[in-house]
Tab-separated table of C-alpha atoms in Angstrom:
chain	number	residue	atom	x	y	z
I	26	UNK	CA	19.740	7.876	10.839
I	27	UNK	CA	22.541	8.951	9.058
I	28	UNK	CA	22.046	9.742	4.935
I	29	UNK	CA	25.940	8.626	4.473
I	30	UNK	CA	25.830	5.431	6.754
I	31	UNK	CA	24.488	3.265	4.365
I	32	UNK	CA	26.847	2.221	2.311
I	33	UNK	CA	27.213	-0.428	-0.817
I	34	UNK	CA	29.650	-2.588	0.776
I	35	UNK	CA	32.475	-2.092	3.819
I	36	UNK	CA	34.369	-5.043	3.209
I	37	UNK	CA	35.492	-7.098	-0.140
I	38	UNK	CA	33.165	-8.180	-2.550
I	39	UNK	CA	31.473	-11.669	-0.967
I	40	UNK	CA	31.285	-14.348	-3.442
I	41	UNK	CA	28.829	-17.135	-2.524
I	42	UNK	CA	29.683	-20.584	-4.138
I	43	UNK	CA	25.930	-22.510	-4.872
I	44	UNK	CA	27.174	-25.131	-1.473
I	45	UNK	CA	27.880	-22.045	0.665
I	46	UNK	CA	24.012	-20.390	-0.616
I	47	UNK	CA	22.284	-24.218	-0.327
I	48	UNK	CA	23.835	-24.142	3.190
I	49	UNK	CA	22.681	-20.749	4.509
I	50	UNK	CA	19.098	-21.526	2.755
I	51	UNK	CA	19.424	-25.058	4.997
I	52	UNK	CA	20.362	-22.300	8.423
I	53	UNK	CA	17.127	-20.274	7.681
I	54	UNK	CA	14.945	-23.120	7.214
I	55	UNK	CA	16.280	-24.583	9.960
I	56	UNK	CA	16.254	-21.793	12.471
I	57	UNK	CA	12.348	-20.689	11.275
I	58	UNK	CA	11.439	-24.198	12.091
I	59	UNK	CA	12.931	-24.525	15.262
I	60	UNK	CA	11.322	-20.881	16.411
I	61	UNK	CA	8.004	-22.042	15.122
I	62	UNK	CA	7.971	-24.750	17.407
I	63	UNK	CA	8.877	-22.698	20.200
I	64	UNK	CA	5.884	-20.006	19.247
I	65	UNK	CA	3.277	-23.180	19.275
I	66	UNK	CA	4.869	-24.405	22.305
I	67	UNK	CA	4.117	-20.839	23.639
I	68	UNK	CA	0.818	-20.025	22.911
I	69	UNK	CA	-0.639	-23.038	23.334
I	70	UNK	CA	0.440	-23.077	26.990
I	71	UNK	CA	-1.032	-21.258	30.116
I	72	UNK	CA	-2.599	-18.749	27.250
I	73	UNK	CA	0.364	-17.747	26.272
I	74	UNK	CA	1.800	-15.779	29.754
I	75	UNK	CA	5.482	-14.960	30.971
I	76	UNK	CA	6.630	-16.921	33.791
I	77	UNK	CA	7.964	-13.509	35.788
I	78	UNK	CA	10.360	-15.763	37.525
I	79	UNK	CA	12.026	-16.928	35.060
I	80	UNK	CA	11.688	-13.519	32.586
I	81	UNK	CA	12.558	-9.908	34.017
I	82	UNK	CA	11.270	-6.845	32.160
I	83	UNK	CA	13.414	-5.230	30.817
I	84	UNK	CA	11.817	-2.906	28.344
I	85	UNK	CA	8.177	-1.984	27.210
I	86	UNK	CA	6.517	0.442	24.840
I	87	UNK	CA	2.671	0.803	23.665
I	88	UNK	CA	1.063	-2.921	24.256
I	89	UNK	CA	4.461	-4.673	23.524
I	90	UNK	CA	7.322	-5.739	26.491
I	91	UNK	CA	10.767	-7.286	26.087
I	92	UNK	CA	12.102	-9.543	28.611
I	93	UNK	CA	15.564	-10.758	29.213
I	94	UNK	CA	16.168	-14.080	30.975
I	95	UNK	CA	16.769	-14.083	34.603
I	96	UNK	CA	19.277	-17.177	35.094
I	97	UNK	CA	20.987	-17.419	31.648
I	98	UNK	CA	22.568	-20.543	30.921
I	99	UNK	CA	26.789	-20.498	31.411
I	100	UNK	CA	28.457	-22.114	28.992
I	101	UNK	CA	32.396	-22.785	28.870
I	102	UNK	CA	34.398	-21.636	25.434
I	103	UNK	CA	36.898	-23.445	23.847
I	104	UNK	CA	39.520	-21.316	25.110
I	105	UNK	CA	38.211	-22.156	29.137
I	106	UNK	CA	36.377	-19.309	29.289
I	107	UNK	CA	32.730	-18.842	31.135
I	108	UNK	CA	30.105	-16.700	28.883
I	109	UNK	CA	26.479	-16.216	29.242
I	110	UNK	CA	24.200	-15.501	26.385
I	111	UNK	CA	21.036	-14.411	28.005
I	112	UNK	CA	17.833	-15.023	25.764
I	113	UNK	CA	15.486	-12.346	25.284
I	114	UNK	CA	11.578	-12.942	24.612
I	115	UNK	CA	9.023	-10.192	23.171
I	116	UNK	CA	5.220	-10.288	23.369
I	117	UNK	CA	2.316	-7.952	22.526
I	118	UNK	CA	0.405	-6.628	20.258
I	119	UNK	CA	-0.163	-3.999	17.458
I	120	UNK	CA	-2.060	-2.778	14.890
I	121	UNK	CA	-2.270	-3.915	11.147
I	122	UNK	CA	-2.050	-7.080	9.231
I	123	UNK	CA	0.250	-9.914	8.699
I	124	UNK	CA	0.532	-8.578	5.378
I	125	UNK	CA	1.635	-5.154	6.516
I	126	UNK	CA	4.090	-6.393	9.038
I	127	UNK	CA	6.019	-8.515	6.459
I	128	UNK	CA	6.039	-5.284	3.622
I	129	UNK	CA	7.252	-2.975	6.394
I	130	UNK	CA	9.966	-5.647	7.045
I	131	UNK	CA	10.796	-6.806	3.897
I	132	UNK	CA	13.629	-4.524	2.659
I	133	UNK	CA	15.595	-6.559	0.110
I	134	UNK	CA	17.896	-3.913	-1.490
I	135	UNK	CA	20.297	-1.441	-0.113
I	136	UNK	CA	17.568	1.144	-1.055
I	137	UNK	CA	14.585	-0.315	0.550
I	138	UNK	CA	16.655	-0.972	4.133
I	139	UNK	CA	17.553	2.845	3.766
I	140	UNK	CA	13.688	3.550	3.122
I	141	UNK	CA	12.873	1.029	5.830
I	142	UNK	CA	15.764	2.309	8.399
I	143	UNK	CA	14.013	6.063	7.978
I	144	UNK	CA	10.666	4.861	9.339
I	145	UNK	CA	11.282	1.878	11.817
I	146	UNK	CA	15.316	3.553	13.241
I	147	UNK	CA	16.439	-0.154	13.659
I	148	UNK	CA	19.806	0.316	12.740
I	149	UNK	CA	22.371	3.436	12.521
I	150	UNK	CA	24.120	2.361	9.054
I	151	UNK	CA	24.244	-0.715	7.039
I	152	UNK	CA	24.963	-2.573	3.758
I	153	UNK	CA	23.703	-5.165	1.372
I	154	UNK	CA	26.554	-7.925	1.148
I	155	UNK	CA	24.823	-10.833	-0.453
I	156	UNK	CA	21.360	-11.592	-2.133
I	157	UNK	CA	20.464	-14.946	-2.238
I	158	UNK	CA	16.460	-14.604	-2.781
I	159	UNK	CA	14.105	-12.098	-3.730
I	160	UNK	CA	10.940	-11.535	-3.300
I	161	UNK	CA	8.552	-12.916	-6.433
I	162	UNK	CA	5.060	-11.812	-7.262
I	163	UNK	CA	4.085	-15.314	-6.271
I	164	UNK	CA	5.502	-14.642	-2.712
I	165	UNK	CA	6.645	-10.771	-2.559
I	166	UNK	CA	7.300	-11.005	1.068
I	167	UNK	CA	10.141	-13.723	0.840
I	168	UNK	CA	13.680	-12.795	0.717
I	169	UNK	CA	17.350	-14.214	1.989
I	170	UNK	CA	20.177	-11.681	2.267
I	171	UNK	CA	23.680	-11.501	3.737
I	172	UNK	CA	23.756	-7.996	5.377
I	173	UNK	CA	25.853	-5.928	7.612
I	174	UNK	CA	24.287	-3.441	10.335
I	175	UNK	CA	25.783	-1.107	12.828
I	176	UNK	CA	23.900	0.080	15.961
I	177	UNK	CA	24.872	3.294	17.972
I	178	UNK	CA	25.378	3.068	21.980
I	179	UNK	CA	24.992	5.652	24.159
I	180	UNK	CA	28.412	7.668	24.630
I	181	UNK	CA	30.026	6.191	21.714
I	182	UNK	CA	31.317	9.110	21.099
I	183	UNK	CA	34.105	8.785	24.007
I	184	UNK	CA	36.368	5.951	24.140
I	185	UNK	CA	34.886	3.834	26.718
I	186	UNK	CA	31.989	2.745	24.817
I	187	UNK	CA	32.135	1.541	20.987
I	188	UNK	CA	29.315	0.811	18.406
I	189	UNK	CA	28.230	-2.666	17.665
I	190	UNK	CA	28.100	-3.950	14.259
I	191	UNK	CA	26.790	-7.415	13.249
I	192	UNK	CA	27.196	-9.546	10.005
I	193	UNK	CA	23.479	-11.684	9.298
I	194	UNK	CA	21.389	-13.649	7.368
I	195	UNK	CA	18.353	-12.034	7.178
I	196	UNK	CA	14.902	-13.705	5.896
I	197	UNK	CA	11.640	-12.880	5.726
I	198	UNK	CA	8.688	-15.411	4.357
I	199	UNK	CA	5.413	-16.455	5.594
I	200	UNK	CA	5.096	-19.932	6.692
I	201	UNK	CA	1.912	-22.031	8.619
I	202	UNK	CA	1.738	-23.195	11.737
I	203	UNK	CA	1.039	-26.759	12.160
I	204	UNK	CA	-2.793	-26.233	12.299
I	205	UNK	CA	-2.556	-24.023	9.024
I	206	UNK	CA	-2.745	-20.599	10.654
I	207	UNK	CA	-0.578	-18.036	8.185
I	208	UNK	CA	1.837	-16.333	10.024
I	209	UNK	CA	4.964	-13.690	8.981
I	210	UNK	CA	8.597	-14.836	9.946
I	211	UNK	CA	11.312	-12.678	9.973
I	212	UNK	CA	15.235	-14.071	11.150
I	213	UNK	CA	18.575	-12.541	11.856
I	214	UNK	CA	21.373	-15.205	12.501
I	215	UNK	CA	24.813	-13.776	12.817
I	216	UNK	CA	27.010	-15.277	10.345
I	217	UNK	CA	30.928	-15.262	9.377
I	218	UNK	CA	32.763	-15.078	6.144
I	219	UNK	CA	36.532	-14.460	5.918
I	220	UNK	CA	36.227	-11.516	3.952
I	221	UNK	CA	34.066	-9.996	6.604
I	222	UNK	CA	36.847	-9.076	9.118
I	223	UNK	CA	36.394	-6.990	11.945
I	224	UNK	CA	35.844	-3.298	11.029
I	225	UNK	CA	38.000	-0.476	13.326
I	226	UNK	CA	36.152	1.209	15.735
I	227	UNK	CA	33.456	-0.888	16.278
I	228	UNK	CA	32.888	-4.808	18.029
I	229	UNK	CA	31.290	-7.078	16.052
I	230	UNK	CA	28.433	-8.340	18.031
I	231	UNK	CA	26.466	-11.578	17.265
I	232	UNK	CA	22.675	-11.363	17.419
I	233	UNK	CA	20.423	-14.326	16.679
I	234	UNK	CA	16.873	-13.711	16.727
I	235	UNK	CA	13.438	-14.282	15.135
I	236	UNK	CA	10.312	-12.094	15.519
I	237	UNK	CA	6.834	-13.774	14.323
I	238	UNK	CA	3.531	-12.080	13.590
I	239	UNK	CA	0.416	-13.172	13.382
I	240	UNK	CA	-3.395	-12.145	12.839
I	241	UNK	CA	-5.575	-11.849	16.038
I	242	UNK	CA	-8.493	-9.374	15.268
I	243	UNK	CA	-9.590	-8.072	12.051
I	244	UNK	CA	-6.657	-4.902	12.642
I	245	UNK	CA	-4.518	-6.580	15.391
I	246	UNK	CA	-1.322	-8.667	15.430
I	247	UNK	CA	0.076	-10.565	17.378
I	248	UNK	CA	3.612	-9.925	17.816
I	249	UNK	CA	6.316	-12.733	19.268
I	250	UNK	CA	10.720	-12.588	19.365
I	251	UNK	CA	13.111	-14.719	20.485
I	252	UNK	CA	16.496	-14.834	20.107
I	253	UNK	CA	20.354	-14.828	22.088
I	254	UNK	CA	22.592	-11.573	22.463
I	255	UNK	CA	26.346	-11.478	22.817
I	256	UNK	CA	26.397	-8.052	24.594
I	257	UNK	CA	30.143	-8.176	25.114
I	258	UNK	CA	31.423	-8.032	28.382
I	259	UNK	CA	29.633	-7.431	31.797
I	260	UNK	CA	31.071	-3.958	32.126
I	261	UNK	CA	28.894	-2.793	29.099
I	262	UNK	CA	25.860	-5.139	29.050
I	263	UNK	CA	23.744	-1.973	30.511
I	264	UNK	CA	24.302	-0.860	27.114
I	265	UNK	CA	23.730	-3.311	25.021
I	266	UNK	CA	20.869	-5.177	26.310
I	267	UNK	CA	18.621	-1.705	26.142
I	268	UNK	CA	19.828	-1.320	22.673
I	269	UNK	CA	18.657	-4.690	21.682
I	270	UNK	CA	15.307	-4.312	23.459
I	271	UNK	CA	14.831	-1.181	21.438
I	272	UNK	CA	15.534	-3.186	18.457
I	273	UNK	CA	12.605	-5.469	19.349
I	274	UNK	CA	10.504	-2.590	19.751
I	275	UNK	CA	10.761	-0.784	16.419
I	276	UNK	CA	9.106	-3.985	15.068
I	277	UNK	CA	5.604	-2.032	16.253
I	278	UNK	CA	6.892	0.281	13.596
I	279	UNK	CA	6.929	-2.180	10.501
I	280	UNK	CA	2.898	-1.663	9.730
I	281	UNK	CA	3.830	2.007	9.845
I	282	UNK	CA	6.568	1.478	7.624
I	283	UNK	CA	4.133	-0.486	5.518
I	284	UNK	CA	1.552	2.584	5.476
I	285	UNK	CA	3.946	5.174	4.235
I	286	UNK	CA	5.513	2.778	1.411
I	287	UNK	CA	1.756	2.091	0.714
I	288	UNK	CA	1.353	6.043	0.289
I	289	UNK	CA	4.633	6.495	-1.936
I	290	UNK	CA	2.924	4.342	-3.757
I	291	UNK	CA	-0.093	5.448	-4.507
I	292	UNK	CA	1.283	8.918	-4.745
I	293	UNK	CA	3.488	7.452	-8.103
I	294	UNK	CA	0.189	5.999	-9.018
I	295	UNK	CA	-1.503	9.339	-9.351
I	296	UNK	CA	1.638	11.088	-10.829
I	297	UNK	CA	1.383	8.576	-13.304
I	298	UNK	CA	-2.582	9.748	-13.891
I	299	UNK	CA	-2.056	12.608	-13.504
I	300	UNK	CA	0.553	13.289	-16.573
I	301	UNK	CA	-2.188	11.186	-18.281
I	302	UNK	CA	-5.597	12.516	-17.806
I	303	UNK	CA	-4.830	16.234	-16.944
I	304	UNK	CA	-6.193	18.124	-13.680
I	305	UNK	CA	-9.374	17.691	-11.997
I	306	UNK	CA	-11.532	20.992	-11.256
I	307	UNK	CA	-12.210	20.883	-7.612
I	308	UNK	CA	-15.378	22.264	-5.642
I	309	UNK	CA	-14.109	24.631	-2.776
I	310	UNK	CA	-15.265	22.860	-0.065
I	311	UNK	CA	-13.133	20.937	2.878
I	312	UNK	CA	-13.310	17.500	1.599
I	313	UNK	CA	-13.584	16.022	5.703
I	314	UNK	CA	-16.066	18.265	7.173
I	315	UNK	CA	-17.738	20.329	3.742
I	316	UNK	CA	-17.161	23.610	5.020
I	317	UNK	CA	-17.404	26.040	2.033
I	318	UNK	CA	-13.547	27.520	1.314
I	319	UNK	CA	-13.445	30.660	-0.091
I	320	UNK	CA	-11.110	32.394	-2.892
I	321	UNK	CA	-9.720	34.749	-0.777
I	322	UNK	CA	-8.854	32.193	2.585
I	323	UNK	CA	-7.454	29.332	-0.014
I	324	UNK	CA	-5.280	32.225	-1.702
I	325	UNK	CA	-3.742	32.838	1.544
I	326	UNK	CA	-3.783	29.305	2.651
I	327	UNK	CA	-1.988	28.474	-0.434
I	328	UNK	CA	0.794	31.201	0.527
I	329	UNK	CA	2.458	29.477	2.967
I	330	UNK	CA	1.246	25.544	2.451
I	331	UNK	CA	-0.187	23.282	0.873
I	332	UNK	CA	-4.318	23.248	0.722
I	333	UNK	CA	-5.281	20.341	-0.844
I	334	UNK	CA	-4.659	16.391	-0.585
I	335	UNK	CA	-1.929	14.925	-2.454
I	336	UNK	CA	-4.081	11.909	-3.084
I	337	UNK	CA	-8.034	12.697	-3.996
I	338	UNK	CA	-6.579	16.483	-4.730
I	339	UNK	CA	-9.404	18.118	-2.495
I	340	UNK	CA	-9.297	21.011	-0.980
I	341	UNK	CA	-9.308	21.016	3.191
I	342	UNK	CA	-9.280	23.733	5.552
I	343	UNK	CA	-6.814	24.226	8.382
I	344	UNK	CA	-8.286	21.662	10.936
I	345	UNK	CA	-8.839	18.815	8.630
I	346	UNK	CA	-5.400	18.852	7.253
I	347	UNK	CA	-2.980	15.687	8.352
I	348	UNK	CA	0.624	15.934	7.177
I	349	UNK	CA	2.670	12.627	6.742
I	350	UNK	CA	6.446	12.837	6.300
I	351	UNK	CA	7.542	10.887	3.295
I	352	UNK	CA	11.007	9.363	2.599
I	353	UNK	CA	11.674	9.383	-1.129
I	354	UNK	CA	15.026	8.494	-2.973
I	355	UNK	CA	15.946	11.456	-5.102
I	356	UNK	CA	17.757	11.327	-8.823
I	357	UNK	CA	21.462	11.379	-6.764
I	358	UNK	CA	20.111	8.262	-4.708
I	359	UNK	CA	19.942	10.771	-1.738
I	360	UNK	CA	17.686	9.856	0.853
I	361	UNK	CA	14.812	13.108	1.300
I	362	UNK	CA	12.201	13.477	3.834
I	363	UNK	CA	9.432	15.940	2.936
I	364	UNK	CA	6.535	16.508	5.102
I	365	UNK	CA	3.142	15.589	2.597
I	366	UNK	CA	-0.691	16.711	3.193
I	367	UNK	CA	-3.030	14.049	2.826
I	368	UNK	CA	-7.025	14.734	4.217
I	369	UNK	CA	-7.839	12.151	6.762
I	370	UNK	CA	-10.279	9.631	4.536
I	371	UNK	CA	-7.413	8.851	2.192
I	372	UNK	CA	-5.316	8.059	5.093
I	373	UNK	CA	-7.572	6.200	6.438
I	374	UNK	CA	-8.085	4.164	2.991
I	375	UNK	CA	-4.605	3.181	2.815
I	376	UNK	CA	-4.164	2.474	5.928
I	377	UNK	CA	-7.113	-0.510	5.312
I	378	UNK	CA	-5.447	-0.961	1.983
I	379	UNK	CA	-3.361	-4.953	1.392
I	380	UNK	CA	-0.058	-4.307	0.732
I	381	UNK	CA	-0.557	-7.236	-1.546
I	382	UNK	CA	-0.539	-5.261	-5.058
I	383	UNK	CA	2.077	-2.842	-4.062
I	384	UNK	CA	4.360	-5.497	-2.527
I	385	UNK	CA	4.228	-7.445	-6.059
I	386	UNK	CA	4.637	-4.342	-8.137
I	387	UNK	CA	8.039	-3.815	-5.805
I	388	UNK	CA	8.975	-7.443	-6.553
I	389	UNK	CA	8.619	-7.674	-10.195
I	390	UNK	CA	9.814	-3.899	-10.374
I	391	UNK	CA	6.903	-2.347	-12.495
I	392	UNK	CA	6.587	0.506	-10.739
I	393	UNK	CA	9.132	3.126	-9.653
I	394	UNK	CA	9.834	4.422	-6.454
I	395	UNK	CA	8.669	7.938	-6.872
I	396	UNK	CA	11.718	10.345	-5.935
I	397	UNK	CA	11.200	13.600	-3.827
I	398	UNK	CA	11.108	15.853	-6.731
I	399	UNK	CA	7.554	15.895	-7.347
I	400	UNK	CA	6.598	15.339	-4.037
I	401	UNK	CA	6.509	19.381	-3.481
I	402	UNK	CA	5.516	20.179	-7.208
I	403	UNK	CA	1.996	21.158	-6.611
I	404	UNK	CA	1.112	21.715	-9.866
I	405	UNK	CA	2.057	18.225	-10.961
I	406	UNK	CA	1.126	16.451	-7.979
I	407	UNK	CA	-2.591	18.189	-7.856
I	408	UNK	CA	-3.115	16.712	-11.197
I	409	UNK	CA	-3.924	13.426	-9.398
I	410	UNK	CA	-7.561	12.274	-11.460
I	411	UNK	CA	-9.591	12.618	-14.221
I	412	UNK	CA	-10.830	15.980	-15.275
I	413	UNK	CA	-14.692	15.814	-16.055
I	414	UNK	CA	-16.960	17.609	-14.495
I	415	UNK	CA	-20.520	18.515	-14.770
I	416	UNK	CA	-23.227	20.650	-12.991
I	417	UNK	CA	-24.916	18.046	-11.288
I	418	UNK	CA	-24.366	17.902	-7.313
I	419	UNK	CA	-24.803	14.093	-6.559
I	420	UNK	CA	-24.487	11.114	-8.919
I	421	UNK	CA	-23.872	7.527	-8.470
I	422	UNK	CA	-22.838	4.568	-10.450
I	423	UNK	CA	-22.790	0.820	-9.535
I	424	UNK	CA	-21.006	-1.372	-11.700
I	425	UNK	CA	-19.479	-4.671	-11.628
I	426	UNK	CA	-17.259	-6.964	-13.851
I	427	UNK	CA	-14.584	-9.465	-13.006
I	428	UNK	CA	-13.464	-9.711	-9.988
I	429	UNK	CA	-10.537	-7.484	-10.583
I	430	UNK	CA	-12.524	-4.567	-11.909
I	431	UNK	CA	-15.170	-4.475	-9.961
I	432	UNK	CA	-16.204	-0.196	-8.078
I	433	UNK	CA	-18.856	1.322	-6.739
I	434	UNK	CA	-19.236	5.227	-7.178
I	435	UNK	CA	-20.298	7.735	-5.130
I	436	UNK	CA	-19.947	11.306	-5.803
I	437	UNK	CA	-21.328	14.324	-3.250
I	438	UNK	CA	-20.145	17.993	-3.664
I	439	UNK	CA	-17.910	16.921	-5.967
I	440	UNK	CA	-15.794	14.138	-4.166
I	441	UNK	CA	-15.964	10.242	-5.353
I	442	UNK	CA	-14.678	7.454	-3.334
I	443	UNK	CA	-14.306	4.248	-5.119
I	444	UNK	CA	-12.459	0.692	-4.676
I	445	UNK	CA	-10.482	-0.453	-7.276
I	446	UNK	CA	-7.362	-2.771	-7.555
I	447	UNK	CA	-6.018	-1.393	-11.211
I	448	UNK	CA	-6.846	2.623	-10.873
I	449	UNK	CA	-5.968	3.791	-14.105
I	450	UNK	CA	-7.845	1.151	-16.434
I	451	UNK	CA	-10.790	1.896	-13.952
I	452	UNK	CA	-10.205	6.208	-14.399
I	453	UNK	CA	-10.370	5.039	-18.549
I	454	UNK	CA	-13.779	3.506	-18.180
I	455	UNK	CA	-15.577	5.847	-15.749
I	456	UNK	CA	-13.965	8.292	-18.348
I	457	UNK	CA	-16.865	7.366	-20.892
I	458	UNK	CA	-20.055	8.080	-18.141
I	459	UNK	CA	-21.466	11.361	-18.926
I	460	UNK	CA	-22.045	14.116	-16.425
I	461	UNK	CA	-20.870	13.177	-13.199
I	462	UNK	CA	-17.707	14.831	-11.499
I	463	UNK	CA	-15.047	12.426	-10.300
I	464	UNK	CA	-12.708	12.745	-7.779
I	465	UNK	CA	-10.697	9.748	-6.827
I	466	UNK	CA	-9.417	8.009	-3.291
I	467	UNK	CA	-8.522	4.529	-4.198
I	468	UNK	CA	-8.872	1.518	-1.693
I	469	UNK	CA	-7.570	-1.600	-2.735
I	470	UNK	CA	-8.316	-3.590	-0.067
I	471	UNK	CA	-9.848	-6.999	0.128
C-alpha cells in the first residue's frame, strides 16, 4: 500500500443535496434487504452448500472460497451491445466475533481506511468523497460514505493492462435476520455523480457487492458475499476476476484488523496511565514462563530490543517474546508501521477483548489515535501501571461493585491480571490497597 495513494479528494468537491443523501440512504437499505433475503434463502437450504454446477472455484484461502458463476446471465445494452456480469458468491469461515468483523470494517474517515487499508490490503489508494453517517456510540459500527478506491492489476505497469478504480457507497451496520439472529452487513454499490468523471490512466470499474457475517461458535464467524463485477472486456477478465476474489478474501483479515486497532488502543490507554501514575518496578522474571532474568542478560537484551511488554510492562526472555507490527498516524498525518513487543497473555486478552468500548470511544472521538512517536519511546511507553510495590510474593483481592466496575485480582511474582471496562478509575482504587504489587493486563471482555 502506497503512503501517498490516499488522497483527500481526486475529483471536485461533491455536494450532496438532502434528496440526493435520502436517496442513497433508500439504495443501502434497499440493497442490505434484498442480500439478506438471499443469505436466509441460503442457509436455510441444503445446509447451506454450493451447487458446483452452477458455481466454479475460482479462488480459496484458509477455510474461505470464492466462486464465480458458471453461465452468467447476457444481457443486451442500450447501445445493442451483449455484456455479461458474472456474480460471484463467498463462503467460509473465520475466527472472531461479529463485533470484531464490523470494527475491522468500519473505516469511516480518510484516516481509518488508510489504518484499515495497512492491515486488510483491500485497495491500492483511495479517498473519502462524501459522509453521509457516522458511526454513534449507540451504534459505532454504522456508517454511509461516498468513496473512491483504486485496485492494482498485475502488469499495470505496461500499457496493456490499466488499474481499476471504482466510485461507491459504502455501509456498514448490523441488522437481524428475520428470526432475530444479529448479524454484520457491510455494502459496496458503485455509484455516479457528474463531478466524478473518469480519472486518466485508469477504467472505472463498477463493483456491487455485500459481504455478511455472522456468529457460529463462541470464536467463529460465519462469513457470506455476493455481489456482480464489470471486469471490462473478455481480453482482461483473467485479471480482474482474481483481483476481485482477492478482495473477498481480505475480509478474513477484518478481525485482525480489529485486534491491532484494539491494541493501539489500549497502548494510548496505558500512555495515558502511564504519564499519570508513574512507572511500575518490575520483578525480573519472564512474565509467560517465570524464568528468572538476570541483570547482566536483560542489559544485553535491552541493547539491541526491546525486553519487556508494551502492555503489562513485564519483562520476557527471548522465546516468549511476540512482536506485532502497529500502524500509527504520526504528527505529519504520515502513515508509520513499527514492529511492537507484546508477551503472549496480553495478546491473547485482547484478542478475547469486545471491540464494543473502543469502537464507541472512536465514534464519539474521546480518545486519540496514538501516533508512532511513542510507540518506540521505551521509557514512556514502560510506564504503563501503577507503581506500588511491596515485599509480599502473592496477594489477592476480590471485589465487586456495579456492573461496570466490577475486577478480580491476582498477583504472583509480581504480575496481576485483572478485568476491567474503565482501567484508569479501576488503577485509582486498587491505588488505596496496601501492600500488594500490581501489574496490569486489562480484558474488557464480556
Amino acid at each position: 500500500m502506497g503512503k501517498d495513494r490516499f488522497v483527500v479528494n481526486p475529483f471536485g468537491d461533491l455536494q450532496l443535496s438532502d434528496a440526493d443523501k435520502e436517496g442513497l440512504r433508500d439504495l443501502a437499505i434497499n440493497f442490505i434487504d434484498r442480500n439478506i433475503q438471499k443469505y436466509e434463502a441460503f442457509i436455510g437450504s441444503d445446509g447451506a452448500k454450493v451447487d458446483q454446477k452452477k458455481w466454479k472455484l475460482v479462488k480459496s484461502k484458509d477455510d474461505a472460497r470464492v466462486y464465480l458463476e458458471r453461465d452468467p446471465a447476457v444481457l443486451t445494452t442500450t447501445a445493442g451491445f451483449k455484456v455479461d456480469h458474472p456474480e460471484l458468491l463467498m463462503t467460509g469461515i473465520t475466527w472472531g466475533t461479529v463485533d470484531d468483523c464490523m470494527f475491522g470494517a468500519v473505516n469511516p474517515t480518510l484516516e481509518s481506511m488508510r489504518i484499515r487499508a495497512s492491515y486488510v490490503e483491500d485497495m491500492s489508494g483511495g479517498a473519502l468523497l462524501a459522509c453521509l453517517d457516522e458511526p454513534t456510540a449507540e451504534d459505532p459500527f454504522k456508517s454511509l460514505n461516498v468513496k473512491w478506491m483504486e485496485i492494482d492489476l498485475p502488469f499495470s505497469s505496461t500499457s496493456l493492462v490499466k488499474n481499476r478504480d471504482y466510485v461507491f457507497l459504502e455501509c456498514t451496520k448490523i441488522v437481524r435476520l428475520s428470526n432475530g439472529e444479529r448479524v454484520g452487513v457491510m455494502i459496496m454499490h458503485s455509484v455516479g455523480f457528474p463531478v466524478t468523471k473518469r480519472l486518466p490512466g485508469r477504467v472505472r470499474g463498477n463493483i456491487t457487492v455485500c459481504t455478511i457475517f455472522r456468529q457460529i461458535g463462541p470464536d467463529t464467524i460465519e462469513l457470506y458475499g455476493s455481489g456482480i463485477i464489470d471486469a471490462g472486456g473478455e481480453v482482461i477478465k483473467s485479471l480482474v476476476v482474481p483481483s476481485i476474489a482477492s478482495g473477498y478474501l481480505s475480509t478474513l483479515k477484518y478481525a485482525h484488523c480489529s485486534k491491532m486497532k484494539k491494541m493501539t488502543w489500549m497502548l494510548a490507554k496505558r500512555y495515558a496511565m502511564a504519564k499519570e501514575l508513574g512507572a511500575p518496578t518490575r520483578p525480573s522474571v519472564c512474565v509467560t514462563c517465570t524464568t528468572p532474568i538476570s541483570k547482566v542478560r536483560m542489559g544485553d537484551y535491552g541493547k539491541s530490543e526491546s525486553n519487556a511488554c508494551k502492555l503489562c510492562v513485564g519483562h520476557f526472555c527471548r522465546s516468549c517474546r511476540i512482536q506485532r507490527k502497529l500502524t500509527f498516524v504520526g504528527s505529519d498525518m504520515q502513515l508509520e508501521q513499527r514492529k511492537v513487543s507484546f508477551c503472549g497473555l496480553c495478546l491473547q486478552q485482547v484478542r478475547t477483548m469486545s471491540p464494543m468500548e473502543v469502537a464507541r470511544e472512536h465514534a464519539v472521538g474521546s480518545t486519540a489515535m496514538p501516533d508512532s512517536s511513542y510507540a518506540s519511546t521505551t521509557s514512556e511507553i514502560e510506564t504503563a501501571m501503577v507503581q506500588r510495590c511491596d515485599s509480599a510474593p502473592y496477594a489477592s483481592l476480590s471485589s465487586t461493585g456495579t456492573s461496570n466496575n466490577k475486577y478480580t485480582i491476582d498477583v504472583r511474582s509480581g504480575l496481576e491480571h485483572f478485568t476491567q471496562q474503565t482501567p484508569r478509575a479501576l488503577a485509582r482504587e486498587i491505588s488505596s490497597v496496601p501492600s500488594i504489587c500490581i501489574w496490569c493486563t486489562v480484558d474488557t471482555g464480556t
